[in-house]
Amino acid sequence: MSTQSSKVDAFVSRAKSWQGEIQTLRSILLDCGLDEELKWGKPCFMFEGSNVAIIQPFKEHCSLMFFKGTLIQDTYSLLRSQGENTQSAMRLEFTSEDHIKKTVVKSYVQQAIAVEKAGLKVDFKAKHELELPEELTRILNKDSKLAKAFHALTPGRRRGYILHFTRAKQSKTRTARIEKCIPKILAGKGMYDR
């Protein structure tokens, strides 16, 4: 039996766009036996406490994102990547309520539940394979305290910093970004932690 959340009810009633799509997706997910909570400000659906999917209303479309989407077989060729640096999440995108086919969505949800039941994990190889930018290597070599703090961060936090630093095209911008982040790194925080 699914657990519904009054916070998700409030989210749906406040939605300025995609309200019908959100409600349709929500009913399918609850129908599949998932529990719901409001997480990251969005309706999130779980199986035995593990996140399975989240509804994401965007300007151009409403999506149903599967946290371990790369482990789901894309039987209808509908799954889309969340972005170039995403290694696990995949999503279904909808531009109208008519595009949501219950049997199709349900088949993806059931696969996602099966992934959780089987205890499957995504292999995040690329997190460990990221190359440090030259500027960061130079700064870490000069400051052993900073180097220790950086390497003590979780792989995801290190990856977040590296992606942030390497997006800058010029060396001086990369160096400035690194210097600006030093206090957060020393505090053991990630790029987006407060």
mmCIF file of N, CA and C in Angstrom, residues 63-144:
data_model
loop_
_atom_site.group_PDB
_atom_site.id
_atom_site.type_symbol
_atom_site.label_atom_id
_atom_site.label_comp_id
_atom_site.label_asym_id
_atom_site.label_seq_id
_atom_site.Cartn_x
_atom_site.Cartn_y
_atom_site.Cartn_z
ATOM 1 N N SER A 63 9.067 15.985 -16.468
ATOM 2 C CA SER A 63 9.781 14.716 -16.597
ATOM 3 C C SER A 63 9.602 13.840 -15.364
ATOM 4 N N LEU A 64 9.790 12.562 -15.602
ATOM 5 C CA LEU A 64 9.844 11.571 -14.543
ATOM 6 C C LEU A 64 11.253 11.016 -14.586
ATOM 7 N N MET A 65 12.051 11.376 -13.573
ATOM 8 C CA MET A 65 13.452 10.992 -13.560
ATOM 9 C C MET A 65 13.644 9.782 -12.652
ATOM 10 N N PHE A 66 14.338 8.788 -13.190
ATOM 11 C CA PHE A 66 14.671 7.584 -12.440
ATOM 12 C C PHE A 66 16.104 7.714 -11.932
ATOM 13 N N PHE A 67 16.285 7.577 -10.625
ATOM 14 C CA PHE A 67 17.593 7.755 -10.015
ATOM 15 C C PHE A 67 18.631 6.769 -10.554
ATOM 16 N N LYS A 68 18.210 5.542 -10.826
ATOM 17 C CA LYS A 68 19.117 4.523 -11.376
ATOM 18 C C LYS A 68 18.675 4.167 -12.798
ATOM 19 N N GLY A 69 18.356 5.175 -13.561
ATOM 20 C CA GLY A 69 17.829 4.986 -14.908
ATOM 21 C C GLY A 69 18.745 4.233 -15.854
ATOM 22 N N THR A 70 20.045 4.319 -15.634
ATOM 23 C CA THR A 70 20.975 3.619 -16.525
ATOM 24 C C THR A 70 20.892 2.108 -16.350
ATOM 25 N N LEU A 71 20.260 1.654 -15.271
ATOM 26 C CA LEU A 71 20.102 0.219 -15.030
ATOM 27 C C LEU A 71 18.771 -0.317 -15.558
ATOM 28 N N ILE A 72 17.976 0.584 -16.135
ATOM 29 C CA ILE A 72 16.667 0.208 -16.682
ATOM 30 C C ILE A 72 16.815 -0.044 -18.176
ATOM 31 N N GLN A 73 16.156 -1.087 -18.658
ATOM 32 C CA GLN A 73 16.177 -1.358 -20.104
ATOM 33 C C GLN A 73 15.214 -0.380 -20.774
ATOM 34 N N ASP A 74 15.697 0.364 -21.738
ATOM 35 C CA ASP A 74 14.897 1.378 -22.425
ATOM 36 C C ASP A 74 14.086 0.723 -23.551
ATOM 37 N N THR A 75 13.085 -0.054 -23.164
ATOM 38 C CA THR A 75 12.313 -0.860 -24.115
ATOM 39 C C THR A 75 11.570 -0.043 -25.161
ATOM 40 N N TYR A 76 11.232 1.201 -24.850
ATOM 41 C CA TYR A 76 10.492 2.044 -25.793
ATOM 42 C C TYR A 76 11.345 3.181 -26.366
ATOM 43 N N SER A 77 12.635 3.165 -26.083
ATOM 44 C CA SER A 77 13.575 4.208 -26.550
ATOM 45 C C SER A 77 13.102 5.613 -26.168
ATOM 46 N N LEU A 78 12.681 5.776 -24.928
ATOM 47 C CA LEU A 78 12.158 7.063 -24.464
ATOM 48 C C LEU A 78 13.030 7.740 -23.409
ATOM 49 N N LEU A 79 13.954 7.011 -22.814
ATOM 50 C CA LEU A 79 14.767 7.584 -21.739
ATOM 51 C C LEU A 79 15.764 8.605 -22.277
ATOM 52 N N ARG A 80 15.884 9.706 -21.586
ATOM 53 C CA ARG A 80 16.808 10.783 -21.936
ATOM 54 C C ARG A 80 17.771 11.007 -20.776
ATOM 55 N N SER A 81 18.976 11.430 -21.105
ATOM 56 C CA SER A 81 19.984 11.724 -20.085
ATOM 57 C C SER A 81 19.646 13.039 -19.387
ATOM 58 N N GLN A 82 20.007 13.139 -18.121
ATOM 59 C CA GLN A 82 19.814 14.375 -17.355
ATOM 60 C C GLN A 82 20.799 15.453 -17.786
ATOM 61 N N GLY A 83 21.948 15.058 -18.317
ATOM 62 C CA GLY A 83 22.967 16.020 -18.713
ATOM 63 C C GLY A 83 24.272 15.308 -18.992
ATOM 64 N N GLU A 84 25.226 16.044 -19.520
ATOM 65 C CA GLU A 84 26.486 15.442 -19.956
ATOM 66 C C GLU A 84 27.296 14.809 -18.825
ATOM 67 N N ASN A 85 27.118 15.259 -17.587
ATOM 68 C CA ASN A 85 27.899 14.718 -16.476
ATOM 69 C C ASN A 85 27.118 13.713 -15.624
ATOM 70 N N THR A 86 25.930 13.383 -16.053
ATOM 71 C CA THR A 86 25.099 12.434 -15.313
ATOM 72 C C THR A 86 25.540 11.017 -15.626
ATOM 73 N N GLN A 87 25.686 10.217 -14.581
ATOM 74 C CA GLN A 87 26.129 8.835 -14.770
ATOM 75 C C GLN A 87 25.052 7.824 -14.429
ATOM 76 N N SER A 88 23.992 8.231 -13.758
ATOM 77 C CA SER A 88 22.995 7.282 -13.284
ATOM 78 C C SER A 88 21.577 7.632 -13.718
ATOM 79 N N ALA A 89 21.183 8.862 -13.537
ATOM 80 C CA ALA A 89 19.795 9.265 -13.761
ATOM 81 C C ALA A 89 19.430 9.313 -15.249
ATOM 82 N N MET A 90 18.215 8.860 -15.517
ATOM 83 C CA MET A 90 17.626 8.962 -16.858
ATOM 84 C C MET A 90 16.175 9.375 -16.647
ATOM 85 N N ARG A 91 15.603 10.057 -17.649
ATOM 86 C CA ARG A 91 14.240 10.531 -17.453
ATOM 87 C C ARG A 91 13.360 10.335 -18.679
ATOM 88 N N LEU A 92 12.071 10.301 -18.404
ATOM 89 C CA LEU A 92 11.046 10.333 -19.436
ATOM 90 C C LEU A 92 10.550 11.768 -19.484
ATOM 91 N N GLU A 93 10.363 12.318 -20.686
ATOM 92 C CA GLU A 93 9.912 13.700 -20.823
ATOM 93 C C GLU A 93 8.534 13.737 -21.477
ATOM 94 N N PHE A 94 7.670 14.607 -20.938
ATOM 95 C CA PHE A 94 6.301 14.729 -21.448
ATOM 96 C C PHE A 94 5.974 16.196 -21.709
ATOM 97 N N THR A 95 5.347 16.462 -22.850
ATOM 98 C CA THR A 95 4.949 17.831 -23.180
ATOM 99 C C THR A 95 3.437 18.010 -23.133
ATOM 100 N N SER A 96 2.707 16.924 -22.867
ATOM 101 C CA SER A 96 1.264 17.026 -22.645
ATOM 102 C C SER A 96 0.783 15.775 -21.928
ATOM 103 N N GLU A 97 -0.346 15.908 -21.293
ATOM 104 C CA GLU A 97 -0.922 14.781 -20.557
ATOM 105 C C GLU A 97 -1.234 13.615 -21.500
ATOM 106 N N ASP A 98 -1.579 13.938 -22.745
ATOM 107 C CA ASP A 98 -1.896 12.905 -23.746
ATOM 108 C C ASP A 98 -0.687 12.029 -24.073
ATOM 109 N N HIS A 99 0.513 12.539 -23.871
ATOM 110 C CA HIS A 99 1.734 11.774 -24.172
ATOM 111 C C HIS A 99 2.077 10.748 -23.093
ATOM 112 N N ILE A 100 1.390 10.821 -21.963
ATOM 113 C CA ILE A 100 1.676 9.888 -20.863
ATOM 114 C C ILE A 100 0.837 8.631 -21.075
ATOM 115 N N LYS A 101 1.502 7.567 -21.509
ATOM 116 C CA LYS A 101 0.846 6.269 -21.711
ATOM 117 C C LYS A 101 1.063 5.437 -20.452
ATOM 118 N N LYS A 102 -0.013 5.172 -19.740
ATOM 119 C CA LYS A 102 0.066 4.507 -18.437
ATOM 120 C C LYS A 102 0.840 3.192 -18.497
ATOM 121 N N THR A 103 0.575 2.354 -19.481
ATOM 122 C CA THR A 103 1.246 1.053 -19.541
ATOM 123 C C THR A 103 2.748 1.206 -19.770
ATOM 124 N N VAL A 104 3.119 2.198 -20.574
ATOM 125 C CA VAL A 104 4.539 2.432 -20.866
ATOM 126 C C VAL A 104 5.253 2.943 -19.612
ATOM 127 N N VAL A 105 4.690 3.967 -18.987
ATOM 128 C CA VAL A 105 5.301 4.529 -17.781
ATOM 129 C C VAL A 105 5.381 3.457 -16.691
ATOM 130 N N LYS A 106 4.309 2.706 -16.537
ATOM 131 C CA LYS A 106 4.267 1.650 -15.517
ATOM 132 C C LYS A 106 5.368 0.612 -15.748
ATOM 133 N N SER A 107 5.654 0.286 -17.012
ATOM 134 C CA SER A 107 6.700 -0.710 -17.292
ATOM 135 C C SER A 107 8.073 -0.193 -16.858
ATOM 136 N N TYR A 108 8.339 1.101 -17.078
ATOM 137 C CA TYR A 108 9.608 1.678 -16.626
ATOM 138 C C TYR A 108 9.670 1.701 -15.091
ATOM 139 N N VAL A 109 8.565 2.067 -14.449
ATOM 140 C CA VAL A 109 8.525 2.131 -12.988
ATOM 141 C C VAL A 109 8.742 0.735 -12.396
ATOM 142 N N GLN A 110 8.096 -0.264 -12.974
ATOM 143 C CA GLN A 110 8.261 -1.631 -12.476
ATOM 144 C C GLN A 110 9.710 -2.109 -12.632
ATOM 145 N N GLN A 111 10.352 -1.716 -13.712
ATOM 146 C CA GLN A 111 11.780 -2.053 -13.871
ATOM 147 C C GLN A 111 12.621 -1.375 -12.790
ATOM 148 N N ALA A 112 12.304 -0.096 -12.512
ATOM 149 C CA ALA A 112 13.048 0.648 -11.491
ATOM 150 C C ALA A 112 12.865 0.009 -10.114
ATOM 151 N N ILE A 113 11.659 -0.476 -9.834
ATOM 152 C CA ILE A 113 11.400 -1.165 -8.566
ATOM 153 C C ILE A 113 12.199 -2.472 -8.523
ATOM 154 N N ALA A 114 12.227 -3.193 -9.638
ATOM 155 C CA ALA A 114 12.990 -4.455 -9.705
ATOM 156 C C ALA A 114 14.474 -4.208 -9.454
ATOM 157 N N VAL A 115 15.001 -3.083 -9.948
ATOM 158 C CA VAL A 115 16.409 -2.716 -9.713
ATOM 159 C C VAL A 115 16.645 -2.555 -8.207
ATOM 160 N N GLU A 116 15.716 -1.889 -7.524
ATOM 161 C CA GLU A 116 15.850 -1.698 -6.066
ATOM 162 C C GLU A 116 15.726 -3.025 -5.325
ATOM 163 N N LYS A 117 14.754 -3.843 -5.722
ATOM 164 C CA LYS A 117 14.563 -5.147 -5.066
ATOM 165 C C LYS A 117 15.816 -6.013 -5.189
ATOM 166 N N ALA A 118 16.473 -5.920 -6.351
ATOM 167 C CA ALA A 118 17.679 -6.719 -6.595
ATOM 168 C C ALA A 118 18.917 -6.119 -5.917
ATOM 169 N N GLY A 119 18.782 -4.892 -5.392
ATOM 170 C CA GLY A 119 19.909 -4.246 -4.721
ATOM 171 C C GLY A 119 21.010 -3.809 -5.675
ATOM 172 N N LEU A 120 20.656 -3.574 -6.935
ATOM 173 C CA LEU A 120 21.657 -3.183 -7.925
ATOM 174 C C LEU A 120 22.190 -1.789 -7.645
ATOM 175 N N LYS A 121 23.458 -1.591 -7.954
ATOM 176 C CA LYS A 121 24.128 -0.296 -7.764
ATOM 177 C C LYS A 121 24.728 0.155 -9.084
ATOM 178 N N VAL A 122 24.745 1.458 -9.301
ATOM 179 C CA VAL A 122 25.372 2.037 -10.488
ATOM 180 C C VAL A 122 26.871 2.122 -10.228
ATOM 181 N N ASP A 123 27.672 1.738 -11.208
ATOM 182 C CA ASP A 123 29.125 1.823 -11.094
ATOM 183 C C ASP A 123 29.557 3.224 -11.522
ATOM 184 N N PHE A 124 29.994 4.021 -10.577
ATOM 185 C CA PHE A 124 30.388 5.394 -10.843
ATOM 186 C C PHE A 124 31.880 5.483 -11.131
ATOM 187 N N LYS A 125 32.350 4.749 -12.130
ATOM 188 C CA LYS A 125 33.776 4.727 -12.467
ATOM 189 C C LYS A 125 34.318 6.116 -12.761
ATOM 190 N N ALA A 126 33.577 6.896 -13.512
ATOM 191 C CA ALA A 126 34.079 8.202 -13.949
ATOM 192 C C ALA A 126 34.389 9.120 -12.772
ATOM 193 N N LYS A 127 33.729 8.919 -11.623
ATOM 194 C CA LYS A 127 34.013 9.755 -10.461
ATOM 195 C C LYS A 127 35.455 9.595 -10.020
ATOM 196 N N HIS A 128 35.968 8.403 -10.157
ATOM 197 C CA HIS A 128 37.337 8.129 -9.716
ATOM 198 C C HIS A 128 38.354 8.421 -10.809
ATOM 199 N N GLU A 129 37.895 8.582 -12.024
ATOM 200 C CA GLU A 129 38.786 8.764 -13.156
ATOM 201 C C GLU A 129 38.966 10.228 -13.561
ATOM 202 N N LEU A 130 38.326 11.143 -12.836
ATOM 203 C CA LEU A 130 38.446 12.549 -13.195
ATOM 204 C C LEU A 130 39.879 13.039 -13.011
ATOM 205 N N GLU A 131 40.309 13.806 -13.960
ATOM 206 C CA GLU A 131 41.664 14.343 -13.920
ATOM 207 C C GLU A 131 41.647 15.722 -13.258
ATOM 208 N N LEU A 132 42.532 15.909 -12.303
ATOM 209 C CA LEU A 132 42.624 17.210 -11.638
ATOM 210 C C LEU A 132 43.188 18.246 -12.602
ATOM 211 N N PRO A 133 42.610 19.445 -12.610
ATOM 212 C CA PRO A 133 43.192 20.483 -13.450
ATOM 213 C C PRO A 133 44.578 20.858 -12.925
ATOM 214 N N GLU A 134 45.431 21.256 -13.835
ATOM 215 C CA GLU A 134 46.823 21.610 -13.517
ATOM 216 C C GLU A 134 46.906 22.627 -12.375
ATOM 217 N N GLU A 135 46.010 23.617 -12.396
ATOM 218 C CA GLU A 135 46.028 24.666 -11.379
ATOM 219 C C GLU A 135 45.727 24.102 -9.990
ATOM 220 N N LEU A 136 44.795 23.156 -9.915
ATOM 221 C CA LEU A 136 44.458 22.543 -8.629
ATOM 222 C C LEU A 136 45.624 21.690 -8.123
ATOM 223 N N THR A 137 46.218 20.935 -9.011
ATOM 224 C CA THR A 137 47.368 20.106 -8.635
ATOM 225 C C THR A 137 48.473 20.978 -8.053
ATOM 226 N N ARG A 138 48.752 22.094 -8.718
ATOM 227 C CA ARG A 138 49.802 23.006 -8.257
ATOM 228 C C ARG A 138 49.476 23.553 -6.855
ATOM 229 N N ILE A 139 48.234 23.977 -6.635
ATOM 230 C CA ILE A 139 47.832 24.539 -5.343
ATOM 231 C C ILE A 139 47.859 23.463 -4.255
ATOM 232 N N LEU A 140 47.404 22.255 -4.577
ATOM 233 C CA LEU A 140 47.407 21.169 -3.591
ATOM 234 C C LEU A 140 48.833 20.758 -3.210
ATOM 235 N N ASN A 141 49.746 20.805 -4.177
ATOM 236 C CA ASN A 141 51.150 20.464 -3.892
ATOM 237 C C ASN A 141 51.791 21.480 -2.946
ATOM 238 N N LYS A 142 51.336 22.733 -2.983
ATOM 239 C CA LYS A 142 51.892 23.784 -2.126
ATOM 240 C C LYS A 142 51.268 23.786 -0.731
ATOM 241 N N ASP A 143 50.053 23.250 -0.599
ATOM 242 C CA ASP A 143 49.315 23.332 0.668
ATOM 243 C C ASP A 143 48.848 21.936 1.088
ATOM 244 N N SER A 144 49.623 21.281 1.957
ATOM 245 C CA SER A 144 49.316 19.897 2.348
ATOM 246 C C SER A 144 48.011 19.804 3.146
#
